[in-house]
Coordinates of C-alpha atoms in Angstrom, one line a residue:
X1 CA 43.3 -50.4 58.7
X2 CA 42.9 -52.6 55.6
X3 CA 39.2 -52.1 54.9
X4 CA 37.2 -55.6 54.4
X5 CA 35.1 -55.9 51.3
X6 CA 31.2 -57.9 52.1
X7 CA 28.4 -57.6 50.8
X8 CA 25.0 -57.1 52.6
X9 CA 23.5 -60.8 54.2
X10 CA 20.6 -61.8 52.5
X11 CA 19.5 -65.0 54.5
X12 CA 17.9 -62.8 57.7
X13 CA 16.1 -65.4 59.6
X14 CA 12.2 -63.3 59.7
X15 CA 11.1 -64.6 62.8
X16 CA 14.1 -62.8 64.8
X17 CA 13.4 -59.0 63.0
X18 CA 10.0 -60.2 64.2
X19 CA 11.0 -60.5 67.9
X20 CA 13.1 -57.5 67.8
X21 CA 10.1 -55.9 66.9
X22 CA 8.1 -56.6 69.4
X23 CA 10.7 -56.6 71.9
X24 CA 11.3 -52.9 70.2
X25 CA 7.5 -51.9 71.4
X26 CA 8.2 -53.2 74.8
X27 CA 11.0 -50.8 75.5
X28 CA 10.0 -48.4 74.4
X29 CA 6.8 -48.8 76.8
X30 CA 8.9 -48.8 80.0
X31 CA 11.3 -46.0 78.6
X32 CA 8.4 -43.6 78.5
X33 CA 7.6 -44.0 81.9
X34 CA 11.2 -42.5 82.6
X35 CA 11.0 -39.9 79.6
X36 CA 7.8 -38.6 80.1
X37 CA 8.1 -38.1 84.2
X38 CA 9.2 -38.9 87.3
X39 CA 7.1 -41.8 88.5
X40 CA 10.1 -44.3 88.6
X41 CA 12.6 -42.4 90.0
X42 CA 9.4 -41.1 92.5
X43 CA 8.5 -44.1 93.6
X44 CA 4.9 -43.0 92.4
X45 CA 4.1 -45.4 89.7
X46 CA 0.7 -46.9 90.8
X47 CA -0.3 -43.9 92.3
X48 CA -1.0 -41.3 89.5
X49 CA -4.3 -40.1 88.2
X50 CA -7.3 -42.3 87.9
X51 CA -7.9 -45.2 88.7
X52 CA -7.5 -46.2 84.4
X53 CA -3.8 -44.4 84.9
X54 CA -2.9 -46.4 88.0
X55 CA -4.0 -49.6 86.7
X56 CA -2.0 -48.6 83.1
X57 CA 1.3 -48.2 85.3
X58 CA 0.8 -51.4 87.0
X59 CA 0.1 -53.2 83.8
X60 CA 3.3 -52.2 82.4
X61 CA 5.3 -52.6 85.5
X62 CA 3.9 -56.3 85.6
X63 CA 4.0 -56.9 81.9
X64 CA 6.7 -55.0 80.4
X65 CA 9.4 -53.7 83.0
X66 CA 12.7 -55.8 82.3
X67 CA 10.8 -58.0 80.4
X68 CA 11.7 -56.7 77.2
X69 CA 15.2 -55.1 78.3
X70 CA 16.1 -59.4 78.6
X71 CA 14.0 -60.4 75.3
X72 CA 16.2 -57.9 73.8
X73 CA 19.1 -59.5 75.5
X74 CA 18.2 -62.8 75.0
X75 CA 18.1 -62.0 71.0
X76 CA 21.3 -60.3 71.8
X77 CA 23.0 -63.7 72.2
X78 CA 21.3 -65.4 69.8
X79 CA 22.4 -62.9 67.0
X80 CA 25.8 -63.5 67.9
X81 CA 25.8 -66.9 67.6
X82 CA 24.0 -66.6 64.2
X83 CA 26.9 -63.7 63.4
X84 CA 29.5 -66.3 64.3
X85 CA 28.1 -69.2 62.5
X86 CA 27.9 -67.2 59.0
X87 CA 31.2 -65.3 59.7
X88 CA 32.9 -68.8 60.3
X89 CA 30.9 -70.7 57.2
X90 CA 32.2 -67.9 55.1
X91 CA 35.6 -68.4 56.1
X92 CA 36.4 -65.0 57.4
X93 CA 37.8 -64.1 60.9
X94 CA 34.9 -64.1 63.5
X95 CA 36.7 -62.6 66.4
X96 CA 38.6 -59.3 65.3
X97 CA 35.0 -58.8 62.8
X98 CA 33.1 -58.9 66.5
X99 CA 36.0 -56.7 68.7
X100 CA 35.0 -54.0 66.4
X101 CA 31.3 -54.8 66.2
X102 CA 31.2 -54.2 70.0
X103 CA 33.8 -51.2 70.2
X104 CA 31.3 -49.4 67.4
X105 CA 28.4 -50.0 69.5
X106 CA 30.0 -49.2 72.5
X107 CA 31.0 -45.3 71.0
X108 CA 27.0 -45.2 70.0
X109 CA 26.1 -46.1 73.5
X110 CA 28.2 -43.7 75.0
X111 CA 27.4 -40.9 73.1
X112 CA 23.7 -41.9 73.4
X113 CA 24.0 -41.5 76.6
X114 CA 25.7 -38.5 77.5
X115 CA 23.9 -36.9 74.5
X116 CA 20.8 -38.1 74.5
X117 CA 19.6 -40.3 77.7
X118 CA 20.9 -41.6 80.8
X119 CA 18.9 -44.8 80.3
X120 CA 21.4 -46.3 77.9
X121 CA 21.7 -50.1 77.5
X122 CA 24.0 -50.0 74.3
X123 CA 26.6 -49.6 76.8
X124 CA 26.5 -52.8 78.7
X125 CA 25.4 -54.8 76.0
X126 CA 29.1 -53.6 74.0
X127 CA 30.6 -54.4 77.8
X128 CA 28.7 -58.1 78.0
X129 CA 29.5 -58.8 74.7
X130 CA 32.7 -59.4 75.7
X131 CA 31.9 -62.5 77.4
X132 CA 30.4 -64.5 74.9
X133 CA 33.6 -63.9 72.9
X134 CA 34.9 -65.9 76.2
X135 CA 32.8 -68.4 76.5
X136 CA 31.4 -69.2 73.0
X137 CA 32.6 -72.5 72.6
X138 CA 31.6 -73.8 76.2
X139 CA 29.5 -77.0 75.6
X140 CA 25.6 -76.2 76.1
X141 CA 25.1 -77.8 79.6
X142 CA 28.2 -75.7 81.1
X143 CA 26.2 -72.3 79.5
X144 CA 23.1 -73.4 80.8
X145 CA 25.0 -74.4 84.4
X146 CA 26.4 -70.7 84.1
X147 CA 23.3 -68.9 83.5
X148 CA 21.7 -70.2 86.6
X149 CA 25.1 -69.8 89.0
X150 CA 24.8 -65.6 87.8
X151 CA 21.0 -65.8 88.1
X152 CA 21.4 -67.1 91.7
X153 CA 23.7 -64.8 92.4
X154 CA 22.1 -61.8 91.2
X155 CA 19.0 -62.3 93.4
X156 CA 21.4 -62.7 96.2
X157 CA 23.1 -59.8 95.6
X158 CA 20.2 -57.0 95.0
X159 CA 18.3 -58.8 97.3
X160 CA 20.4 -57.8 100.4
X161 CA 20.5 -54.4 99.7
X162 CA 19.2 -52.1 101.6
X163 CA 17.1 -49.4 99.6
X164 CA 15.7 -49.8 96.1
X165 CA 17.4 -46.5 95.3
X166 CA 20.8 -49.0 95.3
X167 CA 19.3 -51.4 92.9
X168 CA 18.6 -49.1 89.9
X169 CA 20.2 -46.1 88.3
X170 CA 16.7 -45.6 87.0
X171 CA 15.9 -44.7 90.9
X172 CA 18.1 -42.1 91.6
X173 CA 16.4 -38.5 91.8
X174 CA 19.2 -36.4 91.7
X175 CA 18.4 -35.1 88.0
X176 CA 14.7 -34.2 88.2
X177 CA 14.8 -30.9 88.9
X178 CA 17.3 -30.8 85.7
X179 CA 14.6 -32.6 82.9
X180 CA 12.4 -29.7 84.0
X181 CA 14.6 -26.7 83.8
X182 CA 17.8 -27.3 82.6
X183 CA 19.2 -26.3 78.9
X184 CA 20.3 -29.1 77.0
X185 CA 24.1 -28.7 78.1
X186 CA 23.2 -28.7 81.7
X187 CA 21.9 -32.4 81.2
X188 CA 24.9 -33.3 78.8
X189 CA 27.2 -31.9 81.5
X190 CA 25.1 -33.8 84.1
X191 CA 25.2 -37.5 82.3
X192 CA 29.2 -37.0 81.2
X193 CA 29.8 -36.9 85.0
X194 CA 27.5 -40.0 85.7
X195 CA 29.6 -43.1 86.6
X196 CA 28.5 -46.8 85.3
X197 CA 26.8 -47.6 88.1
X198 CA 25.5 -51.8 89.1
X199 CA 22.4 -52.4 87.9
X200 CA 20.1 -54.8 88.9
X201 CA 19.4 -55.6 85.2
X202 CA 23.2 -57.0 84.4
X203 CA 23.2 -60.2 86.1
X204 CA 19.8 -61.1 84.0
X205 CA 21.2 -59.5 81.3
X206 CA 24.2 -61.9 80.8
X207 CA 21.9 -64.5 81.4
X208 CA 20.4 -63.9 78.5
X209 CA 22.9 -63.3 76.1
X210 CA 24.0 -67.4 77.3
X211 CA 20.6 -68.3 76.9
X212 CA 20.7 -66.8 73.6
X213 CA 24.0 -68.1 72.4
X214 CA 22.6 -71.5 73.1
X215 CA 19.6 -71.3 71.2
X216 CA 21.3 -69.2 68.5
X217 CA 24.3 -71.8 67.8
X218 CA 21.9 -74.7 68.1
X219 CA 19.9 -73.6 64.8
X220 CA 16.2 -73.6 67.1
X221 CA 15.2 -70.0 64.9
X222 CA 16.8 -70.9 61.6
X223 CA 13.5 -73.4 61.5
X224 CA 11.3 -72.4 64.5
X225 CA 7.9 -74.9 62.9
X226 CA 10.0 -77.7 64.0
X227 CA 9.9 -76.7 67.7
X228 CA 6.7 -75.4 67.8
X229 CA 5.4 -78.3 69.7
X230 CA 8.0 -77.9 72.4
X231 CA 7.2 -74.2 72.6
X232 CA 3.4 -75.0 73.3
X233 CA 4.2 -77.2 75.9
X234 CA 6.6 -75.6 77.8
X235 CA 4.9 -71.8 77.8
X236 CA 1.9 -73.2 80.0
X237 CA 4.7 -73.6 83.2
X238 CA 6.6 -70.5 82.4
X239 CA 3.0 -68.7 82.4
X240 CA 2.2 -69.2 86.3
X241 CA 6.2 -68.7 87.3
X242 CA 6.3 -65.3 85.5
X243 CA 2.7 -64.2 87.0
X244 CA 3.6 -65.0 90.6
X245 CA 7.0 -63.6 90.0
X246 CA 5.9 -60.4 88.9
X247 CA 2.8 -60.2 91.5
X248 CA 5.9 -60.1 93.9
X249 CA 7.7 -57.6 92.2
X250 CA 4.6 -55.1 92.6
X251 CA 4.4 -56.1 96.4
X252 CA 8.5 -55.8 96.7
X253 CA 8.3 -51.8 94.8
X254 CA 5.2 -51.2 97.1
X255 CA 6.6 -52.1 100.7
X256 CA 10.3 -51.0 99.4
X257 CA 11.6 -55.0 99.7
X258 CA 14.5 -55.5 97.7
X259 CA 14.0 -59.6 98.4
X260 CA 10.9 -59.5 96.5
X261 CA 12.1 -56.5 93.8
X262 CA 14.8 -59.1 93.4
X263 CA 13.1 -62.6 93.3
X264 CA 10.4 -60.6 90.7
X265 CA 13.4 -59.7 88.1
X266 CA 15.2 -62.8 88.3
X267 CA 12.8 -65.3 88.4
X268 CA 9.9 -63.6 87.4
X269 CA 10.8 -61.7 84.9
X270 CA 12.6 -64.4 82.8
X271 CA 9.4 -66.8 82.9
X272 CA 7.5 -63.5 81.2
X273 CA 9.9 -63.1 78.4
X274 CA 9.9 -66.8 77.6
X275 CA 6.5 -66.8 77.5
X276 CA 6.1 -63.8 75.1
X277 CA 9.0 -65.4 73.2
X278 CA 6.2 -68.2 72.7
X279 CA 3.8 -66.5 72.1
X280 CA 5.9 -64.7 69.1
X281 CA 6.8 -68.0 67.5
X282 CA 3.8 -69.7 67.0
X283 CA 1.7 -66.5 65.6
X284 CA 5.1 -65.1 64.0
X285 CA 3.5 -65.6 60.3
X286 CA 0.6 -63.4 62.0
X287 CA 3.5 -61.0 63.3
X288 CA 5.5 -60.5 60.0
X289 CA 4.5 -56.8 59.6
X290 CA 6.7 -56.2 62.7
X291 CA 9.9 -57.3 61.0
X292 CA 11.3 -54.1 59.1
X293 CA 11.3 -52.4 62.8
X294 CA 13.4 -55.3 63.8
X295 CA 15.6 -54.7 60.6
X296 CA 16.6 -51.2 62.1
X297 CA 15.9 -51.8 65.9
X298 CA 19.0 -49.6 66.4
X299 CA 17.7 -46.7 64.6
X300 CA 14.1 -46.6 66.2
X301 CA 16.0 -47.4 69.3
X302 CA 17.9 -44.1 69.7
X303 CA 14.8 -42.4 67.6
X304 CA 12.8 -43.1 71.3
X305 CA 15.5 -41.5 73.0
X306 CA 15.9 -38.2 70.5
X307 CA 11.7 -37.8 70.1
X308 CA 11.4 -38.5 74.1
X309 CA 13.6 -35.9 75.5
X310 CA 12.5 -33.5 73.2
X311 CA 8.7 -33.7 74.3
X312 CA 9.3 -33.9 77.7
X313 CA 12.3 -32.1 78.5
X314 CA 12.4 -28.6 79.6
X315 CA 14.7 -28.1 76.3
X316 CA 11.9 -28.9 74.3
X317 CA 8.0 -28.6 74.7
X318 CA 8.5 -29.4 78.8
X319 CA 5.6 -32.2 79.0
X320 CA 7.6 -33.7 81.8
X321 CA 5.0 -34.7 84.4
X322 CA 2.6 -33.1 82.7
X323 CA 0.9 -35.8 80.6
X324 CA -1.3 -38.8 82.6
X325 CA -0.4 -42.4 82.1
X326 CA -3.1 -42.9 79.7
X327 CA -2.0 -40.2 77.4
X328 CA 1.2 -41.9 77.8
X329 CA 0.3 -44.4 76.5
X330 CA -1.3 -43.4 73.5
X331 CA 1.9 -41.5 73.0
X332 CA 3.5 -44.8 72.8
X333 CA 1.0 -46.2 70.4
X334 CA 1.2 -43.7 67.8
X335 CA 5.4 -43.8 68.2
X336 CA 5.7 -47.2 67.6
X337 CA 2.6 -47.3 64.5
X338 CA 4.8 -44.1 63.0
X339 CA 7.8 -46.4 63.3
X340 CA 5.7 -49.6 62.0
X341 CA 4.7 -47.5 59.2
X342 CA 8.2 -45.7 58.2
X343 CA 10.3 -48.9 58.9
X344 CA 8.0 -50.8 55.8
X345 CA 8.5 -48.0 53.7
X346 CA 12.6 -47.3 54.5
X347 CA 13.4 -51.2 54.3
X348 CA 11.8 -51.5 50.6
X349 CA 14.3 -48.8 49.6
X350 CA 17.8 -49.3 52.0
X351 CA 19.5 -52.6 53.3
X352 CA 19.9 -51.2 56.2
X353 CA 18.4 -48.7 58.5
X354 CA 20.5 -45.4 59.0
X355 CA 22.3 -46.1 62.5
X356 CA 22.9 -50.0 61.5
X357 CA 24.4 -48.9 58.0
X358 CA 26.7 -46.3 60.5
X359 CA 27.3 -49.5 62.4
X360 CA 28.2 -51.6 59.7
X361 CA 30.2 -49.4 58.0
X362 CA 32.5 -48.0 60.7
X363 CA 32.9 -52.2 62.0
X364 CA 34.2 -53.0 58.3
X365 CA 35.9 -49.6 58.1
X366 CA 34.2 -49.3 54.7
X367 CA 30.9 -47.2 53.6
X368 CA 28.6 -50.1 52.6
X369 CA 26.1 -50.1 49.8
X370 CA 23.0 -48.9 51.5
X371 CA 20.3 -48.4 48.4
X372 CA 18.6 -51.6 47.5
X373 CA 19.1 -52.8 43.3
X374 CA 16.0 -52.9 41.4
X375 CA 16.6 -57.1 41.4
X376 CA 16.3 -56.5 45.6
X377 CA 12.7 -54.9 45.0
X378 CA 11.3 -57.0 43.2

């Protein structure tokens, strides 16, 4: 392979490390709950300790769950089109540069998750990416018209389906007795034998990634003051959609209704992320500090999954089940102010954090300069 000689892009637009900052925090709130125990796959969520640990995993089943997996997807798409934009100004190849992007990422998914975590979403976001490779220069109304067709369908689909064990692999049970008291290459053994299962996350998830490359190739984030006033109009009917949505998504994993589990993730959930999305933009200035954890999303990413397992597996210290929700979630808090604090500190050194300078390097088949110049510092 001829290797392909670039430099480092300067230009990052802030205010999208800024979302994939926050979008970061979100994730890893939900991935906890399925790290530090078995109250998703247990159905018990709601129904742990107190009543301050019932009403914590609640909140972050209403606020949080598959909210942030689609913000992150949503950014997803947008980065593409961004990618594709540059690539094309620059007058290099876009699509052979992006095959490899997405066969990289797809090897660090895989590996994540037979190594690491089951939970994995690198995976299907190399697989997805496919598509926008298809469909990137559909006009904007025929993306939109799309979006809505596999919404529709997605809530059709998971909604008819008999058990919410079908709708999630985060539901199956089969493993528990493994995070408790298997060695690490039980688990290994156990994930390398798990199939790709349908998720009721991919429909919304290539939902996203076309919302995404809309926004992304129409230049909304390059200069996000200008839209500001559409943004503070439009979040106030998002608000109620995404509240009643997810009030039904609490009911539907509370009666066992795949209709309402269904109607709460595609409808719901989607109004929530725009509305945080919102919320991001006009206080980004505010928000600035959470932009070198965007910078290396991919690093603190698979940093949840490698500090995670070891706490709670039986591998490691064996905390599974054995912290309360609101330990959990100070857990979470001091996790993601560690990362806020190391992320400042690596990004004023290196261009790139560790697993995107991996991921950079193997895509142009070329180690890239990593170290920042004096010039870059100042």
């Amino acid at each position: 392979m001829t290797a392909v000689k670039v430099q480092p892009i300067q230009n990052r637009i802030v205010v999208l490390d800024v979302l994939r900052g926050f979008a970061l925090f979100g994730v890893l709130l939900v991935n906890m709950l399925d790290f530090s125990g078995s109250g998703i796959r247990a159905e018990t969520l709601g129904m742990r300790g107190n009543e301050l640990d019932q009403l914590i995993d609640l909140g972050i089943v209403f606020f949080a769950m598959t909210k942030f997996y689609l913000l992150f997807s949503f950014l997803f798409g947008v980065g593409f089109a961004v990618q594709m934009r540059r690539t094309e100004d620059s007058g290099r190849p876009f699509v052979g540069f992006y095959l490899r992007r997405l066969l990289v990422l797809f090897v660090i998914g895989m590996a994540h998750s037979i190594l690491l975590w089951d939970g994995d979403i690198l995976r299907l976001y190399a697989l997805a990416g496919l598509m926008l490779l298809i469909v990137r220069g559909l006009p904007t109304r025929v993306l939109l018209g799309a979006a809505v067709a596999i919404a529709l369908i997605g809530l059709v689909v998971f909604g008819t389906m008999s058990s919410v064990h079908e709708v999630s692999v985060m539901m199956s049970t089969d493993a528990l007795s493994l995070y408790t008291e298997g060695s690490y290459l039980d688990l290994v053994a156990a994930r390398a034998q798990q199939h790709f299962v349908l998720d009721i996350q991919i429909p919304m998830v290539l939902v996203m990634f076309l919302l995404g490359l809309a926004v992304g190739r129409s230049g909304v984030l390059d200069q996000p003051e200008r839209y500001l006033p559409f943004v503070r109009r439009w979040w106030k009917w998002a608000l109620p959609v995404g509240l009643i949505g997810n009030v039904l998504l609490i009911v539907g994993y509370a009666v066992g209704s795949t209709w309402l589990i269904s109607f709460g993730v595609h409808v719901g959930a989607p109004a929530l992320s725009f509305v945080y999305v919102c919320a991001v933009l006009i206080n980004a200035e505010r928000l600035r500090w959470l932009a070198p954890v965007g910078q290396m999303a991919l690093s603190n990413y698979l940093t949840h999954s490698l500090v995670a397992t070891t706490l709670f597996y039986g591998y490691g210290f064996g905390l599974y089940d054995q912290l309360s929700p609101t330990v959990m979630l100070l857990l979470v808090l001091a996790i993601f102010g560690a990362q806020v604090i190391f992320s400042a500190w690596w990004m004023k050194r290196f261009r790139f954090g560790l697993m995107e300078w991996v991921w950079r390097s193997l895509t142009y088949w070329q180690l890239q300069p990593i170290r920042r110049l004096i010039a870059e510092k100042a």
